[in-house]
Tab-separated table of C-alpha atoms in Angstrom:
chain	number	residue	atom	x	y	z
A	7	MET	CA	-59.282	-116.188	-32.126
A	8	SER	CA	-58.196	-113.982	-35.130
A	9	LYS	CA	-58.961	-115.280	-38.674
A	10	SER	CA	-55.202	-115.645	-39.315
A	11	TRP	CA	-54.872	-118.212	-36.557
A	12	LYS	CA	-57.849	-120.265	-37.709
A	13	PRO	CA	-56.232	-122.190	-40.637
A	14	LEU	CA	-53.216	-122.915	-38.351
A	15	ALA	CA	-55.334	-124.365	-35.492
A	16	ALA	CA	-57.171	-126.472	-38.106
A	17	LEU	CA	-53.895	-127.880	-39.241
A	18	VAL	CA	-52.797	-128.783	-35.825
A	19	THR	CA	-55.933	-130.418	-35.189
A	20	LEU	CA	-55.669	-132.608	-38.268
A	21	LEU	CA	-52.064	-133.616	-37.569
A	22	ALA	CA	-52.886	-134.516	-33.975
A	23	ALA	CA	-55.916	-136.717	-35.373
A	24	LEU	CA	-53.426	-138.434	-37.833
A	25	VAL	CA	-50.904	-139.071	-35.091
A	26	ALA	CA	-53.457	-140.419	-32.758
A	27	SER	CA	-54.869	-142.772	-35.350
A	28	ALA	CA	-51.385	-144.339	-35.898
A	29	LEU	CA	-50.465	-145.008	-32.081
A	30	PRO	CA	-52.330	-146.512	-29.178
A	31	ALA	CA	-54.577	-144.331	-27.127
A	32	GLN	CA	-52.059	-143.923	-24.351
A	33	ALA	CA	-48.273	-143.520	-24.873
A	34	ALA	CA	-46.762	-147.033	-25.097
A	35	THR	CA	-43.694	-148.067	-22.938
A	36	TRP	CA	-41.693	-148.549	-26.153
A	37	SER	CA	-42.040	-147.818	-29.757
A	38	SER	CA	-40.030	-147.920	-32.995
A	39	SER	CA	-40.453	-146.855	-36.607
A	40	ASP	CA	-37.170	-148.617	-37.358
A	41	LYS	CA	-37.639	-151.589	-39.629
A	42	TRP	CA	-35.337	-153.668	-37.448
A	43	GLY	CA	-36.343	-152.071	-34.089
A	44	THR	CA	-36.180	-154.545	-31.080
A	45	TRP	CA	-37.173	-154.547	-27.522
A	46	SER	CA	-36.325	-157.078	-24.684
A	47	ASN	CA	-38.904	-157.506	-22.006
A	48	GLY	CA	-39.770	-160.360	-19.655
A	49	GLY	CA	-37.500	-162.842	-21.453
A	50	TYR	CA	-39.083	-162.246	-24.763
A	51	THR	CA	-38.087	-160.067	-27.705
A	52	VAL	CA	-40.357	-157.733	-29.484
A	53	ARG	CA	-39.375	-157.002	-33.258
A	54	ASN	CA	-40.755	-154.646	-35.942
A	55	ASN	CA	-39.292	-156.830	-38.472
A	56	VAL	CA	-40.065	-155.010	-41.760
A	57	TRP	CA	-38.235	-157.256	-44.125
A	58	GLY	CA	-40.087	-157.709	-47.368
A	59	SER	CA	-39.376	-155.684	-50.609
A	60	GLY	CA	-41.786	-152.765	-51.247
A	61	ALA	CA	-42.588	-152.229	-47.792
A	62	GLY	CA	-44.355	-149.069	-46.549
A	63	PRO	CA	-43.993	-147.313	-43.089
A	64	GLN	CA	-44.713	-149.260	-39.937
A	65	THR	CA	-44.464	-148.451	-36.255
A	66	ILE	CA	-44.501	-151.016	-33.593
A	67	TRP	CA	-45.479	-150.228	-30.025
A	68	ALA	CA	-45.347	-152.349	-26.685
A	69	ASN	CA	-46.356	-152.031	-23.104
A	70	SER	CA	-44.864	-155.539	-22.560
A	71	TYR	CA	-44.001	-158.700	-24.443
A	72	SER	CA	-47.637	-159.647	-23.923
A	73	ASN	CA	-49.238	-156.399	-25.284
A	74	PHE	CA	-48.131	-154.834	-28.304
A	75	GLY	CA	-49.262	-153.827	-31.892
A	76	VAL	CA	-48.284	-152.060	-35.069
A	77	TRP	CA	-49.754	-149.417	-37.233
A	78	ALA	CA	-48.638	-150.377	-40.827
A	79	ASN	CA	-49.180	-148.797	-44.282
A	80	HIS	CA	-47.995	-151.316	-46.912
A	81	PRO	CA	-49.187	-151.103	-50.460
A	82	ASN	CA	-51.655	-153.456	-52.084
A	83	THR	CA	-48.969	-155.531	-53.848
A	84	GLY	CA	-47.957	-159.140	-53.454
A	85	GLY	CA	-45.363	-160.674	-51.070
A	86	VAL	CA	-45.081	-160.322	-47.302
A	87	LYS	CA	-43.758	-157.058	-46.257
A	88	SER	CA	-43.321	-157.615	-42.434
A	89	TYR	CA	-43.662	-159.876	-39.602
A	90	PRO	CA	-43.925	-157.887	-36.290
A	91	HIS	CA	-43.893	-160.203	-33.411
A	92	SER	CA	-42.862	-161.292	-30.039
A	93	ALA	CA	-40.563	-164.126	-29.391
A	94	ARG	CA	-39.504	-166.466	-26.744
A	95	ASP	CA	-36.444	-168.532	-26.807
A	96	ILE	CA	-36.789	-172.450	-26.072
A	97	ASN	CA	-33.763	-174.090	-27.088
A	98	ARG	CA	-34.933	-177.585	-26.017
A	99	ARG	CA	-35.476	-180.740	-27.856
A	100	ILE	CA	-38.942	-181.839	-28.329
A	101	SER	CA	-38.474	-185.021	-26.212
A	102	SER	CA	-37.233	-183.028	-23.329
A	103	LEU	CA	-40.094	-180.702	-23.212
A	104	GLY	CA	-42.876	-181.807	-20.677
A	105	SER	CA	-45.254	-179.122	-22.153
A	106	LEU	CA	-44.941	-176.232	-24.493
A	107	THR	CA	-48.211	-174.216	-24.948
A	108	SER	CA	-49.309	-170.687	-25.697
A	109	ASN	CA	-52.311	-168.194	-25.271
A	110	PHE	CA	-53.292	-165.209	-27.288
A	111	ASN	CA	-55.874	-162.593	-27.776
A	112	VAL	CA	-55.824	-160.091	-30.749
A	113	SER	CA	-57.892	-157.275	-32.232
A	114	ARG	CA	-57.318	-157.115	-36.102
A	115	PRO	CA	-58.504	-155.109	-39.074
A	116	GLY	CA	-61.190	-156.490	-41.298
A	117	SER	CA	-59.178	-155.319	-44.518
A	118	GLY	CA	-55.917	-155.738	-45.874
A	119	ALA	CA	-54.027	-158.947	-46.477
A	120	TYR	CA	-52.359	-160.798	-43.589
A	121	CYS	CA	-52.370	-163.646	-41.247
A	122	THR	CA	-52.057	-163.764	-37.398
A	123	CYS	CA	-49.849	-166.654	-36.794
A	124	TYR	CA	-47.019	-168.445	-34.831
A	125	ASP	CA	-43.613	-168.778	-36.310
A	126	ILE	CA	-41.768	-171.676	-34.799
A	127	TRP	CA	-38.089	-172.304	-35.697
A	128	ALA	CA	-36.351	-175.574	-35.084
A	129	ASP	CA	-32.650	-176.837	-35.415
A	130	GLY	CA	-31.797	-173.199	-35.914
A	131	HIS	CA	-33.408	-172.161	-39.338
A	132	ASN	CA	-33.685	-175.722	-40.668
A	133	TYR	CA	-37.338	-176.252	-39.946
A	134	GLU	CA	-40.170	-173.672	-39.890
A	135	ILE	CA	-43.485	-174.399	-38.363
A	136	MET	CA	-46.130	-171.859	-39.012
A	137	ILE	CA	-49.484	-171.823	-37.018
A	138	TRP	CA	-52.222	-169.638	-38.561
A	139	MET	CA	-54.898	-168.701	-36.188
A	140	ASN	CA	-56.728	-166.381	-38.681
A	141	LYS	CA	-56.221	-164.878	-42.134
A	142	GLN	CA	-57.540	-161.920	-43.990
A	143	GLY	CA	-57.419	-161.143	-47.694
A	144	ALA	CA	-55.272	-162.728	-50.611
A	145	VAL	CA	-52.857	-164.706	-48.545
A	146	GLY	CA	-51.837	-168.487	-48.337
A	147	PRO	CA	-49.161	-170.818	-46.968
A	148	ILE	CA	-45.997	-172.208	-48.675
A	149	GLY	CA	-46.298	-175.559	-50.255
A	150	SER	CA	-49.186	-177.786	-50.926
A	151	ARG	CA	-52.041	-179.049	-48.753
A	152	GLN	CA	-51.334	-182.503	-47.473
A	153	THR	CA	-54.325	-183.243	-45.135
A	154	THR	CA	-56.775	-181.912	-42.603
A	155	THR	CA	-56.204	-182.879	-38.875
A	156	SER	CA	-57.313	-181.991	-35.427
A	157	VAL	CA	-54.435	-181.569	-33.055
A	158	GLY	CA	-53.240	-179.173	-30.365
A	159	GLY	CA	-56.930	-177.969	-29.633
A	160	HIS	CA	-57.734	-177.090	-33.072
A	161	THR	CA	-58.536	-178.344	-36.530
A	162	TRP	CA	-55.987	-177.467	-39.394
A	163	ASP	CA	-55.332	-177.806	-43.244
A	164	VAL	CA	-51.806	-178.866	-43.188
A	165	HIS	CA	-49.385	-177.751	-45.942
A	166	ARG	CA	-45.898	-178.792	-46.605
A	167	GLY	CA	-43.310	-177.201	-48.777
A	168	SER	CA	-39.903	-175.184	-48.807
A	169	ASN	CA	-39.088	-171.633	-49.200
A	170	GLY	CA	-35.842	-172.524	-50.887
A	171	SER	CA	-33.691	-172.322	-47.716
A	172	ASN	CA	-35.578	-174.358	-45.230
A	173	ALA	CA	-38.512	-176.731	-44.862
A	174	VAL	CA	-41.947	-175.155	-44.003
A	175	PHE	CA	-44.793	-176.823	-42.499
A	176	SER	CA	-48.028	-174.660	-42.012
A	177	PHE	CA	-51.144	-175.479	-39.966
A	178	VAL	CA	-53.913	-173.238	-41.174
A	179	ARG	CA	-56.844	-173.212	-38.858
A	180	THR	CA	-60.100	-174.239	-40.693
A	181	GLY	CA	-62.040	-171.314	-39.097
A	182	ASN	CA	-60.698	-167.889	-37.996
A	183	THR	CA	-60.332	-167.057	-34.347
A	184	ASN	CA	-58.905	-163.994	-32.429
A	185	SER	CA	-58.289	-165.773	-29.063
A	186	GLY	CA	-57.421	-169.144	-27.604
A	187	SER	CA	-54.852	-171.506	-26.636
A	188	VAL	CA	-52.560	-173.921	-28.621
A	189	ASP	CA	-50.600	-177.041	-27.544
A	190	ILE	CA	-47.623	-176.512	-29.588
A	191	LYS	CA	-45.819	-179.579	-28.270
A	192	ALA	CA	-48.714	-181.690	-29.672
A	193	VAL	CA	-48.348	-180.008	-33.051
A	194	LEU	CA	-44.586	-180.894	-33.020
A	195	ASN	CA	-45.208	-184.374	-32.011
A	196	TRP	CA	-47.728	-184.779	-34.942
A	197	LEU	CA	-45.051	-183.654	-37.333
A	198	ARG	CA	-42.562	-186.312	-35.866
A	199	SER	CA	-45.153	-188.955	-36.100
A	200	ALA	CA	-45.695	-188.164	-39.767
A	201	GLY	CA	-41.988	-188.596	-40.225
A	202	TRP	CA	-41.536	-185.087	-41.552
A	203	MET	CA	-38.819	-184.068	-38.986
A	204	GLY	CA	-37.001	-185.968	-36.009
A	205	ASP	CA	-36.416	-185.019	-32.355
A	206	VAL	CA	-35.460	-181.511	-33.361
A	207	ASN	CA	-34.227	-178.676	-31.051
A	208	VAL	CA	-37.039	-176.133	-30.778
A	209	THR	CA	-35.165	-172.792	-31.236
A	210	ASP	CA	-37.880	-170.182	-30.437
A	211	VAL	CA	-41.623	-169.395	-30.691
A	212	GLN	CA	-42.657	-166.244	-32.157
A	213	PHE	CA	-46.181	-164.745	-32.491
A	214	GLY	CA	-47.577	-161.748	-34.539
A	215	TYR	CA	-48.810	-160.611	-37.833
A	216	GLU	CA	-47.400	-161.532	-41.190
A	217	ILE	CA	-48.543	-158.647	-43.252
A	218	THR	CA	-48.804	-158.503	-47.088
A	219	SER	CA	-50.770	-155.248	-47.539
A	220	SER	CA	-52.374	-152.522	-45.378
A	221	SER	CA	-53.017	-149.935	-47.694
A	222	GLY	CA	-53.976	-146.497	-46.057
A	223	GLY	CA	-52.843	-147.482	-42.644
A	224	LEU	CA	-54.149	-150.237	-40.483
A	225	ASN	CA	-53.817	-151.153	-36.825
A	226	PHE	CA	-52.970	-154.691	-35.611
A	227	ASN	CA	-53.172	-155.352	-31.816
A	228	VAL	CA	-51.980	-158.170	-29.456
A	229	ASN	CA	-54.090	-157.650	-26.366
A	230	SER	CA	-52.305	-160.646	-24.625
A	231	TYR	CA	-49.899	-163.386	-25.468
A	232	SER	CA	-47.701	-165.893	-23.462
A	233	VAL	CA	-45.616	-168.901	-24.142
A	234	ASN	CA	-45.083	-171.588	-21.408
A	235	PHE	CA	-42.920	-174.686	-21.304
A	236	SER	CA	-41.543	-177.101	-18.780
């Protein structure tokens, strides 16, 4: 190789390394850098969902509704920047559900600020139920802590508040976990027993990462995930 080609070869190698760090090891079935990028698969909808102000670049990829992830480079500032997730429509009242459960397994970064969480909507967008499975950095739920309870297979600090548009109930796991199962119907029944909401229609169940910051670029992976109901 001539000397004139060596700098170019080095540049190509560097660019290839940068691209490889931002995407899964093998080309995914679908990917998008559009902030509203969406993909339907297996009855679920996968969304990039970059919605917060001051957000940086984010690329989502997916092999299926169950296996997806993002590379995100959001600045180290306050406020949620994005909620990349996979969602399944339910559209059933709590009382008509025999069961509503979910399983998940994630690989997540040890820096940045985010939570790995479910976002469950009921009666359209009147009620938002968030279930935090783990959290990293300076993040916290909306509202004030009401109690600690064990329900749905885990122990949670329960918060109640409003985002100005709808009621928000947040179940923050008392210890981080990267895999497990959740009895979502049991959580919803707990909210009914507390008198915080009635026999609402469960609109959909979403699962992903609510990212506040990921400066320098971080990878967030969902290795497997499913929602089952009857």
